[in-house]
PDB file of C-alpha atoms in Angstrom:
ATOM      1  CA  MET A1135     119.126  18.277  -9.309  1.00 40.00           C
ATOM      2  CA  ARG A1136     116.364  19.598  -6.709  1.00 45.00           C
ATOM      3  CA  ASP A1137     116.797  22.430  -4.282  1.00 50.00           C
ATOM      4  CA  THR A1138     115.863  19.442  -1.480  1.00 62.00           C
ATOM      5  CA  LEU A1139     118.350  16.410  -2.408  1.00 87.00           C
ATOM      6  CA  PHE A1140     121.621  16.482  -0.297  1.00 96.00           C
ATOM      7  CA  GLN A1141     124.640  14.830  -1.876  1.00 97.00           C
ATOM      8  CA  LEU A1142     127.950  13.875   0.122  1.00 98.00           C
ATOM      9  CA  GLY A1143     130.874  12.860  -1.784  1.00 98.00           C
ATOM     10  CA  LEU A1144     133.119   9.803  -1.083  1.00 97.00           C
ATOM     11  CA  ARG A1145     136.080   8.401  -2.563  1.00 98.00           C
ATOM     12  CA  ILE A1146     136.153   4.230  -2.324  1.00 97.00           C
ATOM     13  CA  TYR A1147     138.697   2.725  -0.365  1.00 96.00           C
ATOM     14  CA  TRP A1148     140.463  -0.866  -0.373  1.00 94.00           C
ATOM     15  CA  GLU A1149     138.679  -1.303   3.142  1.00 95.00           C
ATOM     16  CA  ASP A1150     135.167  -0.834   0.936  1.00 96.00           C
ATOM     17  CA  THR A1151     136.331  -3.674  -1.201  1.00 95.00           C
ATOM     18  CA  ASP A1152     135.520  -7.327  -0.803  1.00 92.00           C
ATOM     19  CA  ALA A1153     137.763 -10.197  -2.676  1.00 88.00           C
ATOM     20  CA  GLY A1154     136.444  -9.318  -5.912  1.00 88.00           C
ATOM     21  CA  GLY A1155     137.236  -5.384  -5.484  1.00 89.00           C
ATOM     22  CA  ILE A1156     134.316  -4.257  -5.844  1.00 95.00           C
ATOM     23  CA  VAL A1157     132.736  -2.228  -2.951  1.00 96.00           C
ATOM     24  CA  PHE A1158     130.556  -4.739  -0.478  1.00 94.00           C
ATOM     25  CA  TYR A1159     126.839  -4.362  -0.659  1.00 94.00           C
ATOM     26  CA  ALA A1160     126.869  -3.541   3.154  1.00 95.00           C
ATOM     27  CA  ASN A1161     129.247  -0.563   2.443  1.00 97.00           C
ATOM     28  CA  TYR A1162     126.536   0.889   0.864  1.00 98.00           C
ATOM     29  CA  LEU A1163     124.476   0.839   3.347  1.00 97.00           C
ATOM     30  CA  LYS A1164     127.757   2.760   5.659  1.00 97.00           C
ATOM     31  CA  PHE A1165     127.419   5.456   2.553  1.00 98.00           C
ATOM     32  CA  PHE A1166     123.604   6.024   3.500  1.00 98.00           C
ATOM     33  CA  GLU A1167     124.137   6.881   6.983  1.00 97.00           C
ATOM     34  CA  ARG A1168     127.077   9.411   6.909  1.00 98.00           C
ATOM     35  CA  ALA A1169     125.116  10.711   4.467  1.00 98.00           C
ATOM     36  CA  ARG A1170     121.771  10.811   6.138  1.00 97.00           C
ATOM     37  CA  THR A1171     124.091  11.966   9.114  1.00 97.00           C
ATOM     38  CA  GLU A1172     125.659  14.876   6.986  1.00 97.00           C
ATOM     39  CA  TRP A1173     122.450  15.897   5.950  1.00 96.00           C
ATOM     40  CA  LEU A1174     121.028  16.094   9.611  1.00 95.00           C
ATOM     41  CA  ARG A1175     123.892  18.582  10.466  1.00 95.00           C
ATOM     42  CA  LYS A1176     123.296  20.760   7.517  1.00 94.00           C
ATOM     43  CA  LEU A1177     119.586  21.026   8.864  1.00 92.00           C
ATOM     44  CA  GLY A1178     120.904  21.994  12.347  1.00 91.00           C
ATOM     45  CA  VAL A1179     121.336  19.107  13.968  1.00 92.00           C
ATOM     46  CA  GLU A1180     124.607  17.654  15.778  1.00 94.00           C
ATOM     47  CA  GLN A1181     123.289  13.844  16.656  1.00 95.00           C
ATOM     48  CA  GLN A1182     125.891  13.833  19.712  1.00 96.00           C
ATOM     49  CA  ALA A1183     124.582  17.049  21.518  1.00 95.00           C
ATOM     50  CA  LEU A1184     121.094  15.501  20.759  1.00 95.00           C
ATOM     51  CA  ARG A1185     121.863  13.337  22.617  1.00 96.00           C
ATOM     52  CA  ASP A1186     123.696  14.548  25.478  1.00 97.00           C
ATOM     53  CA  GLU A1187     120.717  17.917  25.359  1.00 95.00           C
ATOM     54  CA  GLN A1188     117.883  16.075  24.488  1.00 95.00           C
ATOM     55  CA  GLY A1189     118.051  12.501  25.619  1.00 97.00           C
ATOM     56  CA  LEU A1190     116.599  11.883  21.926  1.00 97.00           C
ATOM     57  CA  ILE A1191     118.498   9.566  19.192  1.00 97.00           C
ATOM     58  CA  PHE A1192     117.636   8.674  15.672  1.00 97.00           C
ATOM     59  CA  VAL A1193     117.492   4.878  14.510  1.00 97.00           C
ATOM     60  CA  VAL A1194     116.571   3.108  11.357  1.00 97.00           C
ATOM     61  CA  SER A1195     113.731   1.098  11.006  1.00 97.00           C
ATOM     62  CA  GLU A1196     113.009  -0.383   7.801  1.00 97.00           C
ATOM     63  CA  THR A1197     115.303  -0.556   4.785  1.00 97.00           C
ATOM     64  CA  ARG A1198     114.695  -0.821   1.582  1.00 98.00           C
ATOM     65  CA  ILE A1199     117.852  -1.242  -0.945  1.00 98.00           C
ATOM     66  CA  ARG A1200     118.349  -2.026  -4.955  1.00 98.00           C
ATOM     67  CA  TYR A1201     121.797  -3.227  -5.703  1.00 97.00           C
ATOM     68  CA  LEU A1202     122.291  -2.261  -9.913  1.00 98.00           C
ATOM     69  CA  SER A1203     126.138  -1.458 -10.401  1.00 97.00           C
ATOM     70  CA  PRO A1204     129.235  -2.431  -8.320  1.00 96.00           C
ATOM     71  CA  ALA A1205     131.772   0.725  -7.282  1.00 97.00           C
ATOM     72  CA  ARG A1206     135.098  -0.088  -7.446  1.00 97.00           C
ATOM     73  CA  LEU A1207     138.345   1.034  -5.378  1.00 95.00           C
ATOM     74  CA  ASP A1208     139.307   4.996  -6.219  1.00 95.00           C
ATOM     75  CA  ASP A1209     135.843   5.356  -7.550  1.00 97.00           C
ATOM     76  CA  TRP A1210     134.129   9.108  -6.609  1.00 98.00           C
ATOM     77  CA  LEU A1211     130.503   8.622  -5.606  1.00 98.00           C
ATOM     78  CA  ASP A1212     128.135  10.772  -4.890  1.00 98.00           C
ATOM     79  CA  VAL A1213     125.391   9.903  -2.437  1.00 98.00           C
ATOM     80  CA  SER A1214     121.916  11.981  -1.653  1.00 98.00           C
ATOM     81  CA  VAL A1215     119.541  12.377   0.846  1.00 98.00           C
ATOM     82  CA  GLU A1216     115.583  13.259  -0.442  1.00 97.00           C
ATOM     83  CA  LEU A1217     113.238  13.625   2.293  1.00 96.00           C
ATOM     84  CA  ARG A1218     109.878  11.775   0.909  1.00 96.00           C
ATOM     85  CA  GLU A1219     107.647  11.567   4.484  1.00 95.00           C
ATOM     86  CA  SER A1220     108.270  13.348   7.596  1.00 93.00           C
ATOM     87  CA  GLY A1221     105.791  12.312  10.748  1.00 94.00           C
ATOM     88  CA  ARG A1222     105.787  13.416  14.125  1.00 94.00           C
ATOM     89  CA  ALA A1223     108.115  10.528  15.102  1.00 96.00           C
ATOM     90  CA  SER A1224     109.960   9.219  11.930  1.00 97.00           C
ATOM     91  CA  MET A1225     111.128  10.445   8.319  1.00 96.00           C
ATOM     92  CA  THR A1226     110.804   8.093   5.243  1.00 97.00           C
ATOM     93  CA  LEU A1227     113.713   9.250   3.305  1.00 97.00           C
ATOM     94  CA  PHE A1228     115.132   8.438  -0.238  1.00 98.00           C
ATOM     95  CA  GLN A1229     119.047   8.041  -0.870  1.00 98.00           C
ATOM     96  CA  GLN A1230     121.352   7.080  -3.725  1.00 98.00           C
ATOM     97  CA  ALA A1231     124.571   6.225  -4.841  1.00 98.00           C
ATOM     98  CA  ARG A1232     126.472   7.401  -7.675  1.00 98.00           C
ATOM     99  CA  CYS A1233     129.593   6.925  -9.570  1.00 98.00           C
ATOM    100  CA  GLY A1234     129.267   9.643 -12.446  1.00 97.00           C
ATOM    101  CA  GLU A1235     126.004   9.027 -13.707  1.00 97.00           C
ATOM    102  CA  ARG A1236     125.807   5.304 -13.057  1.00 98.00           C
ATOM    103  CA  LEU A1237     123.119   4.377 -10.156  1.00 98.00           C
ATOM    104  CA  LEU A1238     124.856   2.443  -8.096  1.00 98.00           C
ATOM    105  CA  ALA A1239     122.592   1.639  -5.453  1.00 98.00           C
ATOM    106  CA  GLU A1240     119.347   2.891  -3.937  1.00 98.00           C
ATOM    107  CA  GLY A1241     116.948   2.738  -1.495  1.00 98.00           C
ATOM    108  CA  GLU A1242     114.175   4.017   1.136  1.00 98.00           C
ATOM    109  CA  ILE A1243     115.103   4.304   5.130  1.00 98.00           C
ATOM    110  CA  ARG A1244     113.037   5.035   7.484  1.00 98.00           C
ATOM    111  CA  ILE A1245     114.657   6.614  10.820  1.00 97.00           C
ATOM    112  CA  GLY A1246     112.534   7.137  14.018  1.00 97.00           C
ATOM    113  CA  CYS A1247     113.391   9.413  16.497  1.00 97.00           C
ATOM    114  CA  VAL A1248     113.030   7.753  19.753  1.00 98.00           C
ATOM    115  CA  ASP A1249     114.286   8.536  23.831  1.00 97.00           C
ATOM    116  CA  ALA A1250     117.637   7.515  24.334  1.00 97.00           C
ATOM    117  CA  ALA A1251     117.317   5.508  27.330  1.00 97.00           C
ATOM    118  CA  THR A1252     114.064   3.792  26.762  1.00 97.00           C
ATOM    119  CA  PHE A1253     114.152   3.253  23.301  1.00 96.00           C
ATOM    120  CA  ARG A1254     110.854   4.737  22.916  1.00 97.00           C
ATOM    121  CA  PRO A1255     109.350   6.764  19.893  1.00 97.00           C
ATOM    122  CA  SER A1256     109.811  10.281  20.857  1.00 97.00           C
ATOM    123  CA  ARG A1257     108.382  13.098  18.551  1.00 96.00           C
ATOM    124  CA  ILE A1258     111.417  14.833  16.487  1.00 95.00           C
ATOM    125  CA  PRO A1259     112.360  18.179  18.094  1.00 93.00           C
ATOM    126  CA  SER A1260     110.511  21.225  16.969  1.00 92.00           C
ATOM    127  CA  PHE A1261     113.151  22.961  15.182  1.00 90.00           C
ATOM    128  CA  LEU A1262     113.852  19.900  13.077  1.00 91.00           C
ATOM    129  CA  LEU A1263     110.130  19.609  11.828  1.00 89.00           C
ATOM    130  CA  GLN A1264     110.255  23.215  11.108  1.00 89.00           C
ATOM    131  CA  ALA A1265     114.111  22.755   8.904  1.00 86.00           C
ATOM    132  CA  LEU A1266     112.109  19.712   7.410  1.00 85.00           C
ATOM    133  CA  GLN A1267     109.055  21.746   6.642  1.00 82.00           C
ATOM    134  CA  LYS A1268     111.628  24.578   4.255  1.00 80.00           C
ATOM    135  CA  GLN A1269     112.502  21.062   2.523  1.00 71.00           C
TER     136      GLN A1269
END
């Protein structure tokens, strides 16, 4: 594992599964979101504080997901975040969900920094850009 890879572990509960007993496909997007949120926390960004103090939020602007294998009730997943590209107002992340060695889903997620009031693109705060450069 590379140093630039962040991982979040999580358990699969009944609420995550569909009628067939496997994780509902849209829930992988939720798992990816949770991992991105914790990754940002590790980098010093509390998203509510970012909104309250600087009037900025991150929004998803593009996703590309591949589903490869199902997760089931009680599985333990490791969901990763890897920075692929960062610009002044957006970044592209590569994410994977694994159960042990088995790759379940992976995708690229592009998130943008926007003004919370206008939803217009805004620069990513300098402290975060500096933290991203150290990755």
